[in-house]
Amino acid sequence: MSSDRLIYVPLGGAGEVGMNAYVFGYGPKGRERLILVDLGVTFPDMDSTPGVDLILPDIGWLADRADRLEAIFITHAHEDHVGALGHLWPRLKAPVYARNFTARIARNKMVEQGQEGAQVKTVGKLPETIEAGPFRVQFFPVSHSLPEASGLVIDTPAGRVVHTGDFKVDKTPGVGEPFDPEMLGAIGADGVKVLVCDSTNVHQPDPGRSELSLAPALSELVANTRGMVVATTFASNVARLRTLANAGVENGRSVCVMGRAMLRMIDTAQEAGLLTDFPPTINPEEAKSVPRENLMLLVTGSQGERRAASAQLSRGTYMGMNMKEGDLFLFSSMTIPGNERGVIHIANALSEMGVDVVDNASRKYHVSGHPNRPDLEEMHRLMGAPVMIPMHGDHRMLREHARLAITSGVRSAVVTNGTMVDLTGAAPQVVDEVPTGRLYLDGNRLVGAMDGVIRDRIRMALGGHVLVTLIVDEAGSPLGEAWAETMGLAENGRGGRSVIDTLEDEIADFLERADRKTLGDDDKLNDALRRVARQVCMEELGKRPEITVVVSRLMDN
Amino acid sequence: MSSDRLIYVPLGGAGEVGMNAYVFGYGPKGRERLILVDLGVTFPDMDSTPGVDLILPDIGWLADRADRLEAIFITHAHEDHVGALGHLWPRLKAPVYARNFTARIARNKMVEQGQEGAQVKTVGKLPETIEAGPFRVQFFPVSHSLPEASGLVIDTPAGRVVHTGDFKVDKTPGVGEPFDPEMLGAIGADGVKVLVCDSTNVHQPDPGRSELSLAPALSELVANTRGMVVATTFASNVARLRTLANAGVENGRSVCVMGRAMLRMIDTAQEAGLLTDFPPTINPEEAKSVPRENLMLLVTGSQGERRAASAQLSRGTYMGMNMKEGDLFLFSSMTIPGNERGVIHIANALSEMGVDVVDNASRKYHVSGHPNRPDLEEMHRLMGAPVMIPMHGDHRMLREHARLAITSGVRSAVVTNGTMVDLTGAAPQVVDEVPTGRLYLDGNRLVGAMDGVIRDRIRMALGGHVLVTLIVDEAGSPLGEAWAETMGLAENGRGGRSVIDTLEDEIADFLERADRKTLGDDDKLNDALRRVARQVCMEELGKRPEITVVVSRLMDN
């Protein structure tokens, strides 16, 4: 009897939406050969990660075992699946495999971080097979909200695992391969031991709708607009851009694409040969001379990003274009939770210009890229796996997805980041917990989520900052008066008097009373000054600022 | 011919959802006698107002004319209508009128801020009439999401204005007066010149649903739960609390209300005689000895507030209670845009405990307190006013509401905060713009939104903070070395070396090269040190921190 085992341990993406990173292993316990599926990022927010540029999974556990890592597979080119590749690859140094479009994006990610693009190998869809230690891996096409999304067939000596990647059930997706029950059925027919499956939309009760279903409503919307039409969606949603552009062209409008991310995605899709029928477009310079009733702009910024084209248009001019009464702005997108304020802000700024703002509240102008509940049931059925592990979702989604599987007689377990399960037997067994967490890309540094750096920033954001400096002379007496400065605090306190004056006075009072022992001990003096400052701020302002005390002690030479 | 005019100028609430404050005036130009309708707050967020406690309308314009202010009317007890009363009343000092329940809450707001509760007069619904200079004002009952919400009939020599307050069309609201078309029709029959109307839900195409319609689904949900049921909603939504409590009692559960805000609202409603049929409840001490399958908790925290009961339960124990596998947590509420992350965070933490979390995604467990599009059409029709001014909504809502009125032949104008319109004639005329804005309650201080205080905090949150101190001796030479400290920044820079060491070294280099003119000039030296610090942070960390430089210059005695 073999002592080899098949293990699965998510390092990101399981118990959250974002920063996907899933490890599979096969071999003797503790010496399994490993593969990694996806290496994505998640996005920071002001509430918990102010000033942070990107959030990456802490792959320290895997980096410590990099010698056992056979390969990295990227299922598709969304940031939450590929965004961390350039940053973290140097700690893993394994070959990266992806299909054509994804590989092009992945190479950019590598090169941007000073890595070799050639580490990313382009592979074809099944039956092409990558041998990676004990694993034989094939990419199978799925429909999603960007070109060439894939699931993985992962054959191991312990049986077949299917990792769906992100997918939707769409038989007419516009760009990319349609949902193909026949192909999926064939994968299932060979016997799937474990299905690892997207959980994002498990709470949506209706079947997902097709990209094609949007065309009539979009065309009608464009037809009914007097002035310019501006539409935004995710930059990578090339199929939607095509649907939108077609709606423009059908109504006699010239189409201009604005925003670097969007242009790059379209270019990449065209270079990969995946987008041969995108209608002709004009450039922003040409757009300036087209009457607005004959113009349609496709712009970045569906999530309200401050620097994207939509935000710039809402503040005034972007690349010579501006919006006005009679124009239409369309959010052909959903808003990711947490981005609502930014999106509403832009919608209102545009409304103030007289622009009609239309979003997907009517559900006519956007379809999701993830499988709804009936779609999940179809995938489960096609795979016929006795075990289903939910992934890609927050805890509530994973839990509901597991329950859905269990009600149809499939075994399931909620496996969150850091939980290692043994998939060798008939039921998944939890065998270990490994350390996971988050790394913050902050400027050009990677900072641990627990390092306290961001905590200090949040505290300054909530409470402001106070600085107290004092010089102590060679004899141990204060030299002159203490100096106080504040940042992010009201100028005047309760009585209307300057807080800085009150701070300096209270410190002077304290210094007058302080004994030589306190004045002579840096720690004691520091603590005491801090206490005075804290008390003044609480009394005068009702605030608890962060406080920095600098005592400079002159030395006898 | 009279030169008197009827004016309207919103100081808050028009072009935003929150901090409602609407001024009406009548009299000769520039000498109009004024009334104020509502004086509410809006809530801060980390993105734009970190650390701020409350946001209040800047009523400086009105305060400068307080001698012309006859009265303040509060339509209902929601924070966005009454929350600023205690803070701003001292600058207005006019009598406050409200109906029973609202007046009780308003008095609390006054007393909490050290004002006299007796300034708030309790008045009855129409036909009771308050004379306020040239205005004769009556409160008429409307249904909304808390007890005793009201609209106002404002009779002026120039004609009748109806201000709806917040309302919904609900003929079976559970608590409070049902929507009464007969009463409203009678108000309209006397001739309404201008309708000023709630716009919040103008983008919702379906008619609003009644509180009563929730009862069967809620009862079924409770019946199907094995363990404890915990439900949250807005603390002031007393009707919902009653609907929820009834669902518990029907299923043989004891009901326990937890969270101060909720208990206070129920008490106030009972004291005001508005809630005689709330089912019996038990206290948290009693709840501990009730088997969980026989228990239902009603808790605060529907918006994910960190200190409310729901958040505390999601972190562990609250007042001796905790949640576990088999329990149900229900969000019988909608999530206000911007609060999604907090709510999702709680839902996931509860899911991790094995709790089933149910929200209103199915639209079965919550109804809105505002009028949807068909409800607005009904209100317009009942009032029959030739002019409709949309209020209570962000710009996009006001604009859509104005358009809705115009399509049925009613004149309308989008009047945002600070715009003064003359309503005397057949059509509203913009006659002035008055200064408006926001005040931040920060600790115990009121800070202007434009004061820069919050901007500095946001900058520290994004970039961290660097402090550089230097002592210059009597001869104008640096005494010892410069001292640097950082807060909210990574410890080590690019090369892995301490950023503070690099800062101090670079400053030492600079000081060595600096000429006496720079060293002798405080401004020059300060700027130069700041420049060095900025450059080091950009190179080493890729960050732009806020920088404080303190140069202490020793003086000859």
mmCIF file of C-alpha atoms in Angstrom, chain A residues 43-47 50-53 325 337-341 344 347-348 351-352 354-359 394-397 399 403 442-445 447 453 456-458 460-465 467 469 471 479 483 485 487-494 496 538-543 546-550 552 554, chain B residues 43-47 50-53 325 337-341 344 347-348 351-352 354-359 394-397 399 403 442-445 447 453 456-458 460-465 467 469 471 479 483 485 487-494 496 538-543 546-550 552 554:
data_model
loop_
_atom_site.group_PDB
_atom_site.id
_atom_site.type_symbol
_atom_site.label_atom_id
_atom_site.label_comp_id
_atom_site.label_asym_id
_atom_site.label_seq_id
_atom_site.Cartn_x
_atom_site.Cartn_y
_atom_site.Cartn_z
ATOM 1 C CA PHE A 43 -7.112 45.521 -3.506
ATOM 2 C CA PRO A 44 -6.580 47.749 -0.486
ATOM 3 C CA ASP A 45 -9.128 50.091 1.016
ATOM 4 C CA MET A 46 -8.936 53.147 3.196
ATOM 5 C CA ASP A 47 -10.667 51.428 6.111
ATOM 6 C CA PRO A 50 -4.735 53.104 3.806
ATOM 7 C CA GLY A 51 -1.934 54.013 1.424
ATOM 8 C CA VAL A 52 -1.242 50.401 0.498
ATOM 9 C CA ASP A 53 -0.812 49.746 -3.222
ATOM 10 C CA GLU A 325 -26.416 67.826 -20.941
ATOM 11 C CA PRO A 337 -18.495 45.768 -2.385
ATOM 12 C CA GLY A 338 -16.513 48.592 -0.856
ATOM 13 C CA ASN A 339 -16.379 50.634 -4.068
ATOM 14 C CA GLU A 340 -19.934 51.998 -3.822
ATOM 15 C CA ARG A 341 -18.991 55.423 -2.481
ATOM 16 C CA ILE A 344 -21.836 57.067 -6.474
ATOM 17 C CA ALA A 347 -22.440 59.271 -10.889
ATOM 18 C CA ASN A 348 -23.453 62.408 -9.003
ATOM 19 C CA SER A 351 -25.439 64.153 -13.027
ATOM 20 C CA GLU A 352 -24.478 67.678 -11.969
ATOM 21 C CA GLY A 354 -26.594 67.218 -16.836
ATOM 22 C CA VAL A 355 -25.484 63.751 -17.876
ATOM 23 C CA ASP A 356 -27.935 60.843 -17.632
ATOM 24 C CA VAL A 357 -26.273 58.122 -15.618
ATOM 25 C CA VAL A 358 -27.461 54.552 -16.109
ATOM 26 C CA ASP A 359 -26.285 51.598 -14.072
ATOM 27 C CA ASP A 394 -15.820 34.422 1.236
ATOM 28 C CA HIS A 395 -16.686 32.085 4.047
ATOM 29 C CA ARG A 396 -20.410 32.451 3.697
ATOM 30 C CA MET A 397 -20.202 31.549 0.003
ATOM 31 C CA ARG A 399 -20.297 27.292 3.304
ATOM 32 C CA ARG A 403 -24.187 22.714 1.589
ATOM 33 C CA ASP A 442 3.458 49.766 0.114
ATOM 34 C CA GLY A 443 5.379 52.022 -2.232
ATOM 35 C CA ASN A 444 8.224 49.732 -3.265
ATOM 36 C CA ARG A 445 8.307 47.684 -0.001
ATOM 37 C CA VAL A 447 5.177 44.954 4.570
ATOM 38 C CA VAL A 453 3.019 49.905 10.003
ATOM 39 C CA ASP A 456 0.071 53.297 12.997
ATOM 40 C CA ARG A 457 -1.246 55.007 9.885
ATOM 41 C CA ILE A 458 -4.824 54.167 10.770
ATOM 42 C CA MET A 460 -2.882 58.813 12.839
ATOM 43 C CA ALA A 461 -5.865 58.979 10.485
ATOM 44 C CA LEU A 462 -8.277 58.587 13.372
ATOM 45 C CA GLY A 463 -6.508 60.661 15.992
ATOM 46 C CA GLY A 464 -4.012 62.972 14.304
ATOM 47 C CA HIS A 465 -0.424 63.366 15.426
ATOM 48 C CA LEU A 467 4.991 66.086 18.354
ATOM 49 C CA THR A 469 10.448 68.184 21.424
ATOM 50 C CA ILE A 471 16.224 69.966 24.775
ATOM 51 C CA LEU A 479 17.035 74.302 27.842
ATOM 52 C CA TRP A 483 8.176 72.824 21.387
ATOM 53 C CA GLU A 485 3.451 70.672 16.831
ATOM 54 C CA MET A 487 -0.910 67.537 12.477
ATOM 55 C CA GLY A 488 -4.490 66.600 11.663
ATOM 56 C CA LEU A 489 -5.925 68.222 14.775
ATOM 57 C CA ALA A 490 -8.154 71.237 15.303
ATOM 58 C CA GLU A 491 -6.157 74.391 15.937
ATOM 59 C CA ASN A 492 -8.061 75.576 18.983
ATOM 60 C CA GLY A 493 -9.302 73.733 22.045
ATOM 61 C CA ARG A 494 -12.388 74.016 24.223
ATOM 62 C CA GLY A 496 -10.928 78.742 21.884
ATOM 63 C CA MET A 538 -8.254 64.658 25.495
ATOM 64 C CA GLU A 539 -9.375 67.669 27.527
ATOM 65 C CA GLU A 540 -9.039 70.324 24.871
ATOM 66 C CA LEU A 541 -10.030 68.336 21.786
ATOM 67 C CA GLY A 542 -11.583 65.081 22.945
ATOM 68 C CA LYS A 543 -9.010 63.256 20.782
ATOM 69 C CA GLU A 546 -0.467 59.444 18.161
ATOM 70 C CA ILE A 547 2.310 61.181 20.031
ATOM 71 C CA THR A 548 6.015 61.430 19.232
ATOM 72 C CA VAL A 549 8.298 62.780 21.928
ATOM 73 C CA VAL A 550 11.880 63.735 21.109
ATOM 74 C CA SER A 552 17.566 65.881 22.884
ATOM 75 C CA LEU A 554 23.194 67.971 25.245
ATOM 76 C CA PHE B 43 -22.008 59.857 8.980
ATOM 77 C CA PRO B 44 -18.280 59.986 8.381
ATOM 78 C CA ASP B 45 -16.247 57.357 6.590
ATOM 79 C CA MET B 46 -12.608 56.399 6.568
ATOM 80 C CA ASP B 47 -12.162 57.410 2.913
ATOM 81 C CA PRO B 50 -11.232 59.531 9.082
ATOM 82 C CA GLY B 51 -11.599 59.960 12.833
ATOM 83 C CA VAL B 52 -14.539 62.337 12.488
ATOM 84 C CA ASP B 53 -17.475 61.606 14.812
ATOM 85 C CA GLU B 325 -23.679 26.030 14.519
ATOM 86 C CA PRO B 337 -23.709 52.405 0.431
ATOM 87 C CA GLY B 338 -20.268 52.542 1.976
ATOM 88 C CA ASN B 339 -21.104 50.114 4.787
ATOM 89 C CA GLU B 340 -20.844 46.940 2.676
ATOM 90 C CA ARG B 341 -17.388 45.929 3.833
ATOM 91 C CA ILE B 344 -19.730 41.434 4.876
ATOM 92 C CA ALA B 347 -21.487 37.950 7.960
ATOM 93 C CA ASN B 348 -18.282 36.011 7.314
ATOM 94 C CA SER B 351 -20.386 32.027 9.031
ATOM 95 C CA GLU B 352 -17.045 30.862 10.404
ATOM 96 C CA GLY B 354 -21.259 27.860 11.683
ATOM 97 C CA VAL B 355 -24.076 30.388 11.761
ATOM 98 C CA ASP B 356 -26.428 30.665 8.787
ATOM 99 C CA VAL B 357 -26.468 34.279 7.698
ATOM 100 C CA VAL B 358 -29.500 35.532 5.794
ATOM 101 C CA ASP B 359 -29.794 38.972 4.258
ATOM 102 C CA ASP B 394 -28.201 62.744 -4.222
ATOM 103 C CA HIS B 395 -28.009 64.720 -7.424
ATOM 104 C CA ARG B 396 -28.880 61.824 -9.666
ATOM 105 C CA MET B 397 -32.031 61.114 -7.641
ATOM 106 C CA ARG B 399 -32.609 64.991 -11.330
ATOM 107 C CA ARG B 403 -37.815 64.587 -14.764
ATOM 108 C CA ASP B 442 -14.117 65.788 15.753
ATOM 109 C CA GLY B 443 -13.760 64.791 19.375
ATOM 110 C CA ASN B 444 -15.354 67.763 21.095
ATOM 111 C CA ARG B 445 -14.483 70.338 18.394
ATOM 112 C CA VAL B 447 -13.896 71.660 12.377
ATOM 113 C CA VAL B 453 -7.277 69.172 9.436
ATOM 114 C CA ASP B 456 -3.597 66.203 6.839
ATOM 115 C CA ARG B 457 -4.891 63.051 8.497
ATOM 116 C CA ILE B 458 -5.703 61.470 5.158
ATOM 117 C CA MET B 460 -0.647 60.681 7.001
ATOM 118 C CA ALA B 461 -2.874 57.636 6.446
ATOM 119 C CA LEU B 462 -1.713 57.344 2.858
ATOM 120 C CA GLY B 463 1.923 58.261 3.258
ATOM 121 C CA GLY B 464 2.923 57.896 6.902
ATOM 122 C CA HIS B 465 4.827 60.541 8.823
ATOM 123 C CA LEU B 467 9.983 63.700 11.766
ATOM 124 C CA THR B 469 14.821 67.332 14.405
ATOM 125 C CA ILE B 471 19.732 71.487 16.970
ATOM 126 C CA LEU B 479 24.998 70.540 17.286
ATOM 127 C CA TRP B 483 17.432 62.877 14.650
ATOM 128 C CA GLU B 485 11.703 59.206 13.397
ATOM 129 C CA MET B 487 5.514 56.497 11.901
ATOM 130 C CA GLY B 488 3.465 54.305 9.587
ATOM 131 C CA LEU B 489 6.376 53.503 7.292
ATOM 132 C CA ALA B 490 8.276 50.297 6.581
ATOM 133 C CA GLU B 491 11.336 49.953 8.772
ATOM 134 C CA ASN B 492 13.805 49.069 6.052
ATOM 135 C CA GLY B 493 14.370 50.547 2.615
ATOM 136 C CA ARG B 494 15.353 49.080 -0.739
ATOM 137 C CA GLY B 496 17.286 46.248 3.497
ATOM 138 C CA MET B 538 10.797 58.210 -2.284
ATOM 139 C CA GLU B 539 13.990 56.342 -3.143
ATOM 140 C CA GLU B 540 14.040 53.913 -0.262
ATOM 141 C CA LEU B 541 10.319 53.290 0.190
ATOM 142 C CA GLY B 542 8.540 54.700 -2.832
ATOM 143 C CA LYS B 543 6.412 56.770 -0.427
ATOM 144 C CA GLU B 546 4.001 63.990 5.611
ATOM 145 C CA ILE B 547 7.146 65.540 7.015
ATOM 146 C CA THR B 548 7.638 67.621 10.152
ATOM 147 C CA VAL B 549 10.975 69.391 10.566
ATOM 148 C CA VAL B 550 11.902 70.955 13.882
ATOM 149 C CA SER B 552 15.941 74.215 17.501
ATOM 150 C CA LEU B 554 20.331 77.703 20.683
#
